[in-house]
GROMACS .gro file of C-alpha atoms in nm:
model
  477
    1MET     CA    1   0.000   0.000   0.000
    2ILE     CA    2   0.135   0.342  -0.097
    3THR     CA    3   0.069   0.598   0.173
    4TYR     CA    4   0.017   0.968   0.111
    5GLN     CA    5   0.003   1.302   0.292
    6LEU     CA    6  -0.113   1.646   0.183
    7ILE     CA    7   0.140   1.912   0.283
    8HIS     CA    8   0.144   2.291   0.255
    9SER     CA    9   0.520   2.346   0.281
   10LEU     CA   10   0.828   2.159   0.165
   11SER     CA   11   0.953   2.168   0.524
   12GLU     CA   12   0.677   1.919   0.616
   13ALA     CA   13   0.828   1.652   0.391
   14GLN     CA   14   1.090   1.409   0.511
   15PRO     CA   15   1.441   1.441   0.361
   16ASN     CA   16   1.582   1.227   0.079
   17ALA     CA   17   1.261   1.232  -0.122
   18HIS     CA   18   1.230   1.286  -0.496
   19LEU     CA   19   1.092   1.635  -0.557
   20ILE     CA   20   0.888   1.681  -0.875
   21ALA     CA   21   0.750   2.026  -0.955
   22PRO     CA   22   0.672   2.272  -1.232
   23SER     CA   23   0.978   2.476  -1.317
   24THR     CA   24   0.783   2.787  -1.212
   25SER     CA   25   0.700   2.651  -0.865
   26GLN     CA   26   0.742   2.926  -0.605
   27PRO     CA   27   0.823   2.712  -0.299
   28LEU     CA   28   1.142   2.577  -0.460
   29PRO     CA   29   1.465   2.676  -0.287
   30ASP     CA   30   1.646   2.978  -0.432
   31SER     CA   31   1.966   2.794  -0.517
   32THR     CA   32   2.215   2.790  -0.803
   33LEU     CA   33   2.108   2.439  -0.899
   34ILE     CA   34   1.738   2.526  -0.913
   35ASN     CA   35   1.807   2.842  -1.113
   36GLU     CA   36   2.021   2.651  -1.363
   37MET     CA   37   1.753   2.383  -1.398
   38ARG     CA   38   1.485   2.646  -1.455
   39ALA     CA   39   1.695   2.816  -1.720
   40THR     CA   40   1.692   2.510  -1.947
   41GLY     CA   41   1.327   2.563  -2.037
   42ASN     CA   42   1.291   2.186  -2.072
   43ILE     CA   43   1.257   1.890  -1.837
   44ALA     CA   44   1.553   1.915  -1.600
   45ASP     CA   45   1.658   1.631  -1.372
   46ALA     CA   46   1.933   1.621  -1.110
   47CYS     CA   47   2.049   1.357  -0.862
   48PHE     CA   48   2.357   1.538  -0.725
   49GLY     CA   49   2.375   1.843  -0.503
   50CYS     CA   50   2.002   1.820  -0.431
   51ALA     CA   51   2.007   1.811  -0.050
   52PRO     CA   52   1.779   1.788   0.139
   53PHE     CA   53   1.618   1.608  -0.155
   54LYS     CA   54   1.741   1.284  -0.309
   55ARG     CA   55   1.647   1.394  -0.660
   56ILE     CA   56   1.490   1.699  -0.820
   57THR     CA   57   1.292   1.701  -1.143
   58LEU     CA   58   1.155   2.024  -1.287
   59ILE     CA   59   0.898   1.994  -1.565
   60PRO     CA   60   0.774   2.282  -1.785
   61PRO     CA   61   0.443   2.422  -1.655
   62ALA     CA   62   0.269   2.362  -1.989
   63LEU     CA   63   0.280   1.986  -1.928
   64TRP     CA   64   0.093   2.026  -1.598
   65GLN     CA   65  -0.198   2.168  -1.799
   66ASP     CA   66  -0.173   1.928  -2.095
   67ASN     CA   67  -0.483   1.711  -2.075
   68LEU     CA   68  -0.463   1.608  -2.441
   69THR     CA   69  -0.127   1.440  -2.509
   70ASP     CA   70  -0.042   1.295  -2.164
   71GLY     CA   71   0.274   1.504  -2.164
   72LEU     CA   72   0.324   1.496  -1.787
   73LEU     CA   73   0.278   1.119  -1.770
   74LYS     CA   74   0.531   1.073  -2.049
   75ALA     CA   75   0.777   1.277  -1.844
   76LEU     CA   76   0.710   1.079  -1.525
   77ARG     CA   77   0.725   0.723  -1.664
   78PRO     CA   78   1.105   0.703  -1.711
   79LEU     CA   79   1.159   0.856  -1.367
   80PHE     CA   80   0.971   0.572  -1.198
   81ALA     CA   81   1.123   0.297  -1.410
   82THR     CA   82   1.426   0.331  -1.181
   83PRO     CA   83   1.317   0.540  -0.880
   84ALA     CA   84   1.583   0.720  -0.680
   85SER     CA   85   1.375   0.725  -0.362
   86ALA     CA   86   1.081   0.542  -0.209
   87ARG     CA   87   0.927   0.881  -0.130
   88VAL     CA   88   0.810   1.145  -0.376
   89ILE     CA   89   0.710   1.506  -0.324
   90ILE     CA   90   0.493   1.645  -0.602
   91ASP     CA   91   0.368   2.000  -0.635
   92ILE     CA   92   0.001   1.984  -0.740
   93ARG     CA   93  -0.099   2.340  -0.652
   94ASP     CA   94  -0.148   2.435  -1.018
   95ILE     CA   95  -0.243   2.138  -1.234
   96HIS     CA   96  -0.531   2.056  -1.469
   97GLU     CA   97  -0.786   1.834  -1.295
   98ALA     CA   98  -0.779   1.555  -1.555
   99VAL     CA   99  -0.398   1.556  -1.548
  100LEU     CA  100  -0.401   1.533  -1.168
  101LEU     CA  101  -0.631   1.231  -1.176
  102GLN     CA  102  -0.409   1.060  -1.434
  103VAL     CA  103  -0.093   1.133  -1.233
  104LEU     CA  104  -0.242   1.004  -0.909
  105ARG     CA  105  -0.357   0.682  -1.072
  106PHE     CA  106  -0.012   0.641  -1.226
  107LEU     CA  107   0.159   0.688  -0.891
  108PHE     CA  108  -0.075   0.456  -0.700
  109ASN     CA  109  -0.033   0.195  -0.975
  110GLN     CA  110   0.338   0.180  -0.887
  111VAL     CA  111   0.240  -0.065  -0.615
  112TYR     CA  112   0.245  -0.337  -0.886
  113ARG     CA  113   0.511  -0.447  -1.132
  114LEU     CA  114   0.537  -0.746  -1.361
  115ASN     CA  115   0.812  -0.884  -1.137
  116ASP     CA  116   0.548  -0.928  -0.867
  117LEU     CA  117   0.421  -1.230  -1.060
  118GLN     CA  118   0.751  -1.397  -0.959
  119LEU     CA  119   0.806  -1.540  -1.305
  120LYS     CA  120   1.138  -1.362  -1.352
  121THR     CA  121   1.442  -1.349  -1.127
  122ALA     CA  122   1.436  -0.995  -0.992
  123ASP     CA  123   1.654  -0.767  -0.786
  124ASN     CA  124   1.468  -0.736  -0.455
  125ALA     CA  125   1.679  -0.433  -0.368
  126THR     CA  126   1.512  -0.223  -0.641
  127VAL     CA  127   1.356   0.090  -0.492
  128ARG     CA  128   0.974   0.098  -0.490
  129LEU     CA  129   0.752   0.400  -0.433
  130SER     CA  130   0.597   0.377  -0.086
  131HIS     CA  131   0.488   0.732   0.004
  132ILE     CA  132   0.359   1.045  -0.170
  133ASP     CA  133   0.377   1.395  -0.023
  134ALA     CA  134   0.149   1.623  -0.223
  135LEU     CA  135   0.225   1.993  -0.197
  136CYS     CA  136  -0.105   2.185  -0.210
  137LEU     CA  137  -0.269   2.506  -0.091
  138PRO     CA  138  -0.470   2.499   0.235
  139GLY     CA  139  -0.787   2.580   0.042
  140GLN     CA  140  -0.739   2.272  -0.176
  141GLN     CA  141  -0.704   2.027   0.112
  142GLU     CA  142  -1.066   1.917   0.156
  143ALA     CA  143  -1.131   1.849  -0.212
  144LEU     CA  144  -0.796   1.678  -0.258
  145GLU     CA  145  -0.857   1.440   0.031
  146ILE     CA  146  -1.162   1.307  -0.155
  147ILE     CA  147  -0.974   1.291  -0.485
  148PHE     CA  148  -0.678   1.103  -0.337
  149ARG     CA  149  -0.904   0.848  -0.170
  150GLN     CA  150  -1.103   0.792  -0.489
  151GLN     CA  151  -0.802   0.763  -0.718
  152GLN     CA  152  -0.623   0.522  -0.487
  153ALA     CA  153  -0.931   0.296  -0.482
  154ILE     CA  154  -0.952   0.317  -0.860
  155ALA     CA  155  -0.582   0.231  -0.887
  156ASN     CA  156  -0.633  -0.067  -0.655
  157GLY     CA  157  -0.904  -0.198  -0.887
  158MET     CA  158  -0.680  -0.137  -1.186
  159VAL     CA  159  -0.394  -0.326  -1.022
  160ALA     CA  160  -0.618  -0.625  -0.950
  161ALA     CA  161  -0.729  -0.628  -1.315
  162ARG     CA  162  -0.378  -0.572  -1.451
  163ARG     CA  163  -0.224  -0.845  -1.238
  164LEU     CA  164  -0.489  -1.096  -1.351
  165ALA     CA  165  -0.454  -1.001  -1.718
  166ASP     CA  166  -0.074  -1.020  -1.708
  167ILE     CA  167  -0.074  -1.384  -1.590
  168PRO     CA  168   0.010  -1.625  -1.876
  169SER     CA  169  -0.287  -1.809  -2.018
  170ASP     CA  170  -0.166  -2.159  -1.926
  171CYS     CA  171  -0.238  -2.055  -1.566
  172CYS     CA  172  -0.507  -1.794  -1.629
  173THR     CA  173  -0.786  -2.024  -1.744
  174PRO     CA  174  -1.161  -1.953  -1.714
  175GLN     CA  175  -1.172  -2.149  -1.386
  176PHE     CA  176  -0.867  -1.961  -1.254
  177VAL     CA  177  -1.032  -1.625  -1.324
  178ALA     CA  178  -1.348  -1.745  -1.149
  179ASP     CA  179  -1.144  -1.858  -0.847
  180GLN     CA  180  -0.957  -1.527  -0.835
  181ALA     CA  181  -1.281  -1.331  -0.855
  182GLN     CA  182  -1.425  -1.526  -0.563
  183ALA     CA  183  -1.108  -1.481  -0.356
  184LEU     CA  184  -1.083  -1.105  -0.421
  185CYS     CA  185  -1.452  -1.042  -0.360
  186ALA     CA  186  -1.441  -1.233  -0.030
  187ALA     CA  187  -1.255  -0.936   0.122
  188PHE     CA  188  -1.568  -0.718   0.090
  189PRO     CA  189  -1.897  -0.806   0.262
  190THR     CA  190  -2.088  -0.611  -0.003
  191LEU     CA  191  -1.960  -0.836  -0.284
  192ARG     CA  192  -2.078  -1.187  -0.367
  193CYS     CA  193  -1.993  -1.417  -0.655
  194GLU     CA  194  -2.182  -1.683  -0.841
  195VAL     CA  195  -2.017  -1.907  -1.099
  196LEU     CA  196  -2.185  -2.109  -1.376
  197ASN     CA  197  -1.987  -2.413  -1.491
  198GLU     CA  198  -2.004  -2.562  -1.840
  199GLN     CA  199  -2.307  -2.776  -1.759
  200GLN     CA  200  -2.499  -2.484  -1.612
  201ILE     CA  201  -2.403  -2.270  -1.912
  202VAL     CA  202  -2.571  -2.526  -2.138
  203GLU     CA  203  -2.870  -2.569  -1.906
  204GLN     CA  204  -2.934  -2.194  -1.902
  205GLY     CA  205  -2.923  -2.175  -2.282
  206LEU     CA  206  -2.597  -1.980  -2.322
  207GLY     CA  207  -2.532  -2.147  -2.656
  208LEU     CA  208  -2.298  -1.879  -2.791
  209LEU     CA  209  -2.068  -1.892  -2.489
  210HIS     CA  210  -2.078  -2.272  -2.505
  211ALA     CA  211  -1.992  -2.271  -2.877
  212VAL     CA  212  -1.681  -2.061  -2.820
  213GLY     CA  213  -1.557  -2.257  -2.519
  214LYS     CA  214  -1.637  -2.615  -2.613
  215GLY     CA  215  -1.324  -2.666  -2.822
  216ALA     CA  216  -1.087  -2.605  -2.532
  217ALA     CA  217  -0.955  -2.842  -2.267
  218CYS     CA  218  -1.036  -2.567  -2.014
  219PRO     CA  219  -1.417  -2.529  -2.018
  220PRO     CA  220  -1.599  -2.193  -2.014
  221ARG     CA  221  -1.736  -2.017  -1.710
  222LEU     CA  222  -1.981  -1.735  -1.648
  223VAL     CA  223  -1.912  -1.530  -1.334
  224ALA     CA  224  -2.166  -1.288  -1.191
  225ILE     CA  225  -2.039  -1.048  -0.923
  226HIS     CA  226  -2.307  -0.869  -0.721
  227TYR     CA  227  -2.233  -0.548  -0.535
  228ASP     CA  228  -2.494  -0.447  -0.278
  229GLY     CA  229  -2.390  -0.098  -0.175
  230ALA     CA  230  -2.754   0.002  -0.138
  231ALA     CA  231  -3.062  -0.180  -0.018
  232ASP     CA  232  -3.269  -0.099  -0.325
  233GLY     CA  233  -3.266   0.095  -0.648
  234PRO     CA  234  -3.184   0.006  -1.008
  235VAL     CA  235  -2.885  -0.218  -1.078
  236ARG     CA  236  -2.602  -0.086  -1.290
  237CYS     CA  237  -2.472  -0.378  -1.499
  238TYR     CA  238  -2.134  -0.432  -1.661
  239VAL     CA  239  -2.035  -0.717  -1.892
  240GLY     CA  240  -1.677  -0.810  -1.983
  241LYS     CA  241  -1.532  -1.025  -2.259
  242GLY     CA  242  -1.310  -1.285  -2.097
  243ILE     CA  243  -1.134  -1.485  -2.369
  244THR     CA  244  -0.842  -1.616  -2.164
  245PHE     CA  245  -0.656  -1.701  -2.484
  246ASP     CA  246  -0.760  -1.648  -2.843
  247THR     CA  247  -0.603  -1.866  -3.111
  248GLY     CA  248  -0.870  -1.754  -3.355
  249GLY     CA  249  -1.008  -2.107  -3.343
  250LEU     CA  250  -1.019  -2.284  -3.680
  251TRP     CA  251  -0.985  -1.934  -3.832
  252LEU     CA  252  -0.631  -1.946  -3.698
  253LYS     CA  253  -0.444  -1.624  -3.625
  254GLU     CA  254  -0.087  -1.579  -3.745
  255GLY     CA  255   0.181  -1.611  -3.479
  256ALA     CA  256   0.252  -1.241  -3.440
  257GLY     CA  257  -0.117  -1.166  -3.397
  258MET     CA  258  -0.151  -1.436  -3.133
  259TYR     CA  259   0.131  -1.323  -2.906
  260THR     CA  260  -0.073  -1.081  -2.691
  261MET     CA  261  -0.391  -1.286  -2.693
  262LYS     CA  262  -0.365  -1.370  -2.324
  263TYR     CA  263  -0.492  -1.012  -2.289
  264ASP     CA  264  -0.819  -1.091  -2.468
  265MET     CA  265  -0.977  -1.121  -2.123
  266CYS     CA  266  -0.901  -0.762  -2.021
  267GLY     CA  267  -1.268  -0.668  -2.046
  268ALA     CA  268  -1.364  -0.929  -1.787
  269ALA     CA  269  -1.065  -0.843  -1.566
  270ASN     CA  270  -1.163  -0.476  -1.573
  271VAL     CA  271  -1.523  -0.553  -1.477
  272LEU     CA  272  -1.384  -0.733  -1.171
  273GLY     CA  273  -1.152  -0.441  -1.092
  274LEU     CA  274  -1.439  -0.193  -1.131
  275LEU     CA  275  -1.653  -0.369  -0.871
  276LEU     CA  276  -1.358  -0.400  -0.633
  277SER     CA  277  -1.302  -0.022  -0.656
  278ALA     CA  278  -1.670   0.050  -0.595
  279ALA     CA  279  -1.672  -0.181  -0.293
  280GLU     CA  280  -1.356  -0.022  -0.148
  281LEU     CA  281  -1.526   0.319  -0.163
  282ASN     CA  282  -1.858   0.183  -0.034
  283LEU     CA  283  -2.045   0.356  -0.316
  284PRO     CA  284  -2.420   0.367  -0.238
  285VAL     CA  285  -2.531   0.182  -0.551
  286ARG     CA  286  -2.628  -0.167  -0.667
  287MET     CA  287  -2.413  -0.321  -0.940
  288MET     CA  288  -2.365  -0.649  -1.118
  289GLY     CA  289  -2.058  -0.745  -1.316
  290VAL     CA  290  -2.070  -1.040  -1.555
  291LEU     CA  291  -1.752  -1.208  -1.678
  292ALA     CA  292  -1.799  -1.422  -1.991
  293LEU     CA  293  -1.499  -1.656  -1.975
  294ALA     CA  294  -1.381  -1.899  -2.241
  295GLU     CA  295  -1.070  -2.009  -2.427
  296ASN     CA  296  -1.100  -1.994  -2.806
  297ALA     CA  297  -0.898  -2.304  -2.893
  298ILE     CA  298  -0.859  -2.562  -3.165
  299GLY     CA  299  -0.979  -2.910  -3.076
  300PRO     CA  300  -1.208  -3.193  -3.187
  301ASN     CA  301  -1.512  -3.003  -3.056
  302ALA     CA  302  -1.413  -2.656  -3.177
  303MET     CA  303  -1.681  -2.448  -3.346
  304GLN     CA  304  -1.660  -2.449  -3.725
  305PRO     CA  305  -1.729  -2.175  -3.980
  306GLY     CA  306  -2.089  -2.215  -4.085
  307ASN     CA  307  -2.210  -2.349  -3.750
  308VAL     CA  308  -2.525  -2.192  -3.605
  309ALA     CA  309  -2.555  -2.139  -3.229
  310ARG     CA  310  -2.850  -2.019  -3.021
  311ALA     CA  311  -2.819  -1.754  -2.751
  312CYS     CA  312  -3.006  -1.756  -2.421
  313ASN     CA  313  -3.258  -1.503  -2.559
  314GLY     CA  314  -3.348  -1.746  -2.839
  315MET     CA  315  -3.172  -1.567  -3.125
  316THR     CA  316  -2.951  -1.771  -3.356
  317VAL     CA  317  -2.613  -1.665  -3.493
  318GLU     CA  318  -2.428  -1.806  -3.791
  319ILE     CA  319  -2.059  -1.832  -3.702
  320ASN     CA  320  -1.895  -1.738  -4.029
  321ASN     CA  321  -1.566  -1.647  -3.860
  322THR     CA  322  -1.442  -1.833  -3.552
  323ASP     CA  323  -1.202  -1.547  -3.478
  324ALA     CA  324  -1.500  -1.318  -3.409
  325GLU     CA  325  -1.569  -1.505  -3.087
  326GLY     CA  326  -1.572  -1.211  -2.848
  327ARG     CA  327  -1.902  -1.075  -2.973
  328LEU     CA  328  -2.053  -1.422  -2.928
  329VAL     CA  329  -1.969  -1.451  -2.558
  330LEU     CA  330  -2.066  -1.087  -2.502
  331ALA     CA  331  -2.402  -1.133  -2.677
  332ASP     CA  332  -2.496  -1.424  -2.452
  333ALA     CA  333  -2.374  -1.245  -2.140
  334ILE     CA  334  -2.565  -0.926  -2.227
  335ALA     CA  335  -2.886  -1.123  -2.286
  336TRP     CA  336  -2.836  -1.323  -1.965
  337THR     CA  337  -2.774  -1.002  -1.769
  338SER     CA  338  -3.091  -0.840  -1.906
  339GLN     CA  339  -3.291  -1.145  -1.798
  340ARG     CA  340  -3.150  -1.126  -1.446
  341HIS     CA  341  -3.220  -0.753  -1.420
  342PRO     CA  342  -3.493  -0.654  -1.667
  343GLN     CA  343  -3.519  -0.316  -1.489
  344ALA     CA  344  -3.144  -0.248  -1.500
  345ARG     CA  345  -3.043   0.118  -1.502
  346TYR     CA  346  -2.813   0.032  -1.793
  347ILE     CA  347  -2.582  -0.236  -1.930
  348ILE     CA  348  -2.231  -0.136  -2.035
  349ASP     CA  349  -2.008  -0.397  -2.195
  350MET     CA  350  -1.634  -0.371  -2.250
  351ALA     CA  351  -1.409  -0.580  -2.468
  352THR     CA  352  -1.085  -0.600  -2.660
  353LEU     CA  353  -1.311  -0.670  -2.955
  354THR     CA  354  -1.170  -0.545  -3.285
  355GLY     CA  355  -0.839  -0.440  -3.430
  356ALA     CA  356  -1.041  -0.210  -3.652
  357VAL     CA  357  -1.110   0.028  -3.364
  358VAL     CA  358  -0.733   0.070  -3.320
  359LYS     CA  359  -0.702   0.163  -3.687
  360ALA     CA  360  -0.983   0.416  -3.642
  361LEU     CA  361  -0.893   0.569  -3.305
  362GLY     CA  362  -0.538   0.466  -3.216
  363TYR     CA  363  -0.421   0.372  -2.867
  364GLU     CA  364  -0.546   0.669  -2.666
  365LEU     CA  365  -0.923   0.654  -2.719
  366SER     CA  366  -1.173   0.377  -2.648
  367GLY     CA  367  -1.450   0.329  -2.902
  368LEU     CA  368  -1.802   0.401  -2.774
  369MET     CA  369  -2.108   0.268  -2.952
  370THR     CA  370  -2.460   0.322  -2.822
  371GLN     CA  371  -2.804   0.433  -2.935
  372ASP     CA  372  -2.881   0.594  -2.599
  373GLU     CA  373  -2.790   0.962  -2.625
  374SER     CA  374  -2.793   1.022  -2.250
  375LEU     CA  375  -2.552   0.736  -2.189
  376ARG     CA  376  -2.332   0.854  -2.476
  377ASP     CA  377  -2.316   1.208  -2.336
  378ASN     CA  378  -2.253   1.098  -1.978
  379LEU     CA  379  -1.974   0.856  -2.069
  380THR     CA  380  -1.810   1.112  -2.296
  381ARG     CA  381  -1.813   1.379  -2.025
  382ALA     CA  382  -1.681   1.134  -1.765
  383GLY     CA  383  -1.393   1.041  -1.995
  384LYS     CA  384  -1.294   1.403  -2.047
  385LYS     CA  385  -1.306   1.474  -1.674
  386CYS     CA  386  -1.084   1.183  -1.570
  387GLY     CA  387  -0.855   1.158  -1.872
  388ASP     CA  388  -0.979   0.813  -1.981
  389GLU     CA  389  -1.158   0.928  -2.295
  390VAL     CA  390  -1.394   0.765  -2.542
  391TRP     CA  391  -1.487   0.853  -2.899
  392SER     CA  392  -1.829   0.774  -3.037
  393LEU     CA  393  -1.875   0.564  -3.353
  394PRO     CA  394  -2.203   0.531  -3.547
  395LEU     CA  395  -2.460   0.268  -3.459
  396ASP     CA  396  -2.787   0.260  -3.651
  397ALA     CA  397  -2.992   0.060  -3.901
  398ARG     CA  398  -2.754   0.141  -4.186
  399LEU     CA  399  -2.542  -0.143  -4.043
  400GLN     CA  400  -2.825  -0.396  -4.071
  401LYS     CA  401  -2.689  -0.567  -4.384
  402GLN     CA  402  -2.358  -0.627  -4.208
  403THR     CA  403  -2.511  -0.894  -3.985
  404GLU     CA  404  -2.763  -1.056  -4.220
  405SER     CA  405  -2.753  -1.433  -4.257
  406ALA     CA  406  -2.941  -1.663  -4.494
  407ILE     CA  407  -2.960  -1.944  -4.241
  408ALA     CA  408  -2.979  -1.774  -3.900
  409ASP     CA  409  -3.111  -1.456  -3.739
  410LEU     CA  410  -2.766  -1.297  -3.756
  411CYS     CA  411  -2.411  -1.367  -3.869
  412ASN     CA  412  -2.117  -1.277  -3.649
  413THR     CA  413  -1.905  -1.088  -3.905
  414PRO     CA  414  -1.981  -0.882  -4.216
  415THR     CA  415  -1.891  -1.067  -4.533
  416ASN     CA  416  -1.768  -0.743  -4.695
  417ASN     CA  417  -1.509  -0.682  -4.420
  418ALA     CA  418  -1.637  -0.324  -4.374
  419ALA     CA  419  -1.726  -0.126  -4.061
  420ILE     CA  420  -1.595  -0.411  -3.846
  421SER     CA  421  -1.619  -0.235  -3.508
  422ALA     CA  422  -1.960  -0.081  -3.562
  423SER     CA  423  -2.093  -0.402  -3.716
  424ALA     CA  424  -1.990  -0.595  -3.405
  425ALA     CA  425  -2.178  -0.343  -3.192
  426TRP     CA  426  -2.482  -0.372  -3.421
  427LEU     CA  427  -2.480  -0.747  -3.359
  428LEU     CA  428  -2.456  -0.692  -2.982
  429HIS     CA  429  -2.744  -0.446  -2.967
  430HIS     CA  430  -2.986  -0.727  -3.061
  431PHE     CA  431  -2.918  -0.893  -2.727
  432CYS     CA  432  -3.012  -0.604  -2.500
  433PRO     CA  433  -3.384  -0.522  -2.476
  434ALA     CA  434  -3.473  -0.175  -2.604
  435THR     CA  435  -3.608  -0.093  -2.258
  436ILE     CA  436  -3.257  -0.105  -2.106
  437PRO     CA  437  -2.999   0.163  -2.203
  438TRP     CA  438  -2.691  -0.011  -2.340
  439ALA     CA  439  -2.342   0.095  -2.444
  440HIS     CA  440  -2.049  -0.096  -2.591
  441LEU     CA  441  -1.687   0.000  -2.522
  442ASP     CA  442  -1.427  -0.139  -2.761
  443VAL     CA  443  -1.102  -0.108  -2.565
  444SER     CA  444  -0.872  -0.292  -2.806
  445GLY     CA  445  -0.648   0.012  -2.824
  446THR     CA  446  -0.660   0.122  -2.461
  447ALA     CA  447  -0.668  -0.199  -2.254
  448LEU     CA  448  -0.292  -0.236  -2.301
  449TRP     CA  449  -0.007   0.001  -2.229
  450ARG     CA  450   0.257  -0.022  -2.503
  451GLU     CA  451   0.610   0.097  -2.446
  452GLY     CA  452   0.947  -0.012  -2.578
  453GLY     CA  453   0.796  -0.284  -2.794
  454LYS     CA  454   0.625  -0.447  -2.496
  455SER     CA  455   0.260  -0.462  -2.394
  456VAL     CA  456   0.114  -0.486  -2.045
  457ALA     CA  457  -0.239  -0.446  -1.915
  458SER     CA  458  -0.341  -0.084  -1.850
  459GLY     CA  459  -0.654  -0.118  -1.633
  460ARG     CA  460  -0.859   0.104  -1.865
  461PRO     CA  461  -1.155   0.176  -1.878
  462ILE     CA  462  -1.194   0.141  -1.499
  463PRO     CA  463  -1.120   0.514  -1.443
  464LEU     CA  464  -1.383   0.611  -1.702
  465LEU     CA  465  -1.655   0.396  -1.546
  466MET     CA  466  -1.574   0.501  -1.191
  467GLN     CA  467  -1.590   0.868  -1.292
  468HIS     CA  468  -1.921   0.795  -1.461
  469LEU     CA  469  -2.047   0.660  -1.128
  470PHE     CA  470  -1.912   0.960  -0.936
  471ASN     CA  471  -2.088   1.197  -1.175
  472GLU     CA  472  -2.416   1.011  -1.142
  473LEU     CA  473  -2.399   1.010  -0.763
  474ALA     CA  474  -2.319   1.383  -0.758
  475VAL     CA  475  -2.636   1.452  -0.960
  476GLU     CA  476  -2.846   1.229  -0.734
  477LYS     CA  477  -2.741   1.406  -0.415
   0.00000   0.00000   0.00000
């Protein structure tokens, strides 16, 4: 656990900490070193002659207001790759709100590293961040105390999701994810888990989830996590794609495209992390998170192109591409969720669904597809406020031909290979009743953090969805 303290003077901080501040920060000592660092006009970093600090980093003030290009985060990342001190002092007296939230989540996420999985021989002497001193104005204290508490809880949920997603798929099977969800939820009395095994999945008519998972040695699971933070009221529902490894099935992926496919369960992992964050903050709401877990493998029982499977709402889907499996498990899970809570406030699903959304939006924006204008507006505003942004893509009847099938109600991919992301969302919308607001988040570009040719789980869009909850609760007060 990383501890923190809000301070109003540098004298309140313990010595030998790493001081990070805008180059224009007034409380900085009037010394030759500081003046020389300020004069560079760029990021200036010093580890010698910094007493009483261990290290000093001055960053141009423009980056503290840059809520568009993540400039401050880009400056901070290399500093924490090899920290000079377990304690950091950061001047947050003049910083854009969205940038502050991003920075706090980044700092609190330092509690976890890939080495924590103990799969690589590591140097245990490596310095780890353990304490944050935040330099603020007295008038900012009350609001910042709330912000720090919220962002640490969000980061804790992100860490739980990231750790789970980073585990190799030979260990991280559908049953393993279900076990981890039960173990993590057991720490909170407001959380409870139910798990459907492969037999129950068939008995409850989840034919699409069954079709995807039946080819694997590790059978599918459906996990429902219930959060009872309030005695009554509408249930907010979240559904996550949990393909623990995606070979593409008989529509086999090439090797390079398969390398990161252990991360095809990030949607499910992030649903789990979201509910853990809500429970840590004791949010006064009711929520349900549904994790649709399966391994898309090649085997004697693997689904075949041309197969037709029936979802739990009775609709049939022609599987004309076995590598479009994510929308199949999501469709069943969305329909199942709507049956459990026909009066749900909304259903939001999240998935690493299509590479096409990365081509459209890149790695910074999640794709948002919905026909509910209120939900679209609220999610967009929440993303801008917290720095975990979405961009809306079209979703209307012009996509109807993209999912037409001659033999079934729907087909799972468009035969013309066009509008892949929006077509997937058009398929999904058939599985949520029109009476329940629904939104689809394609996080293929944002669920991973890519740096230096390597990819690791990012924990997005947990910040977006938590901010969405905060905004809703603020309106309801």
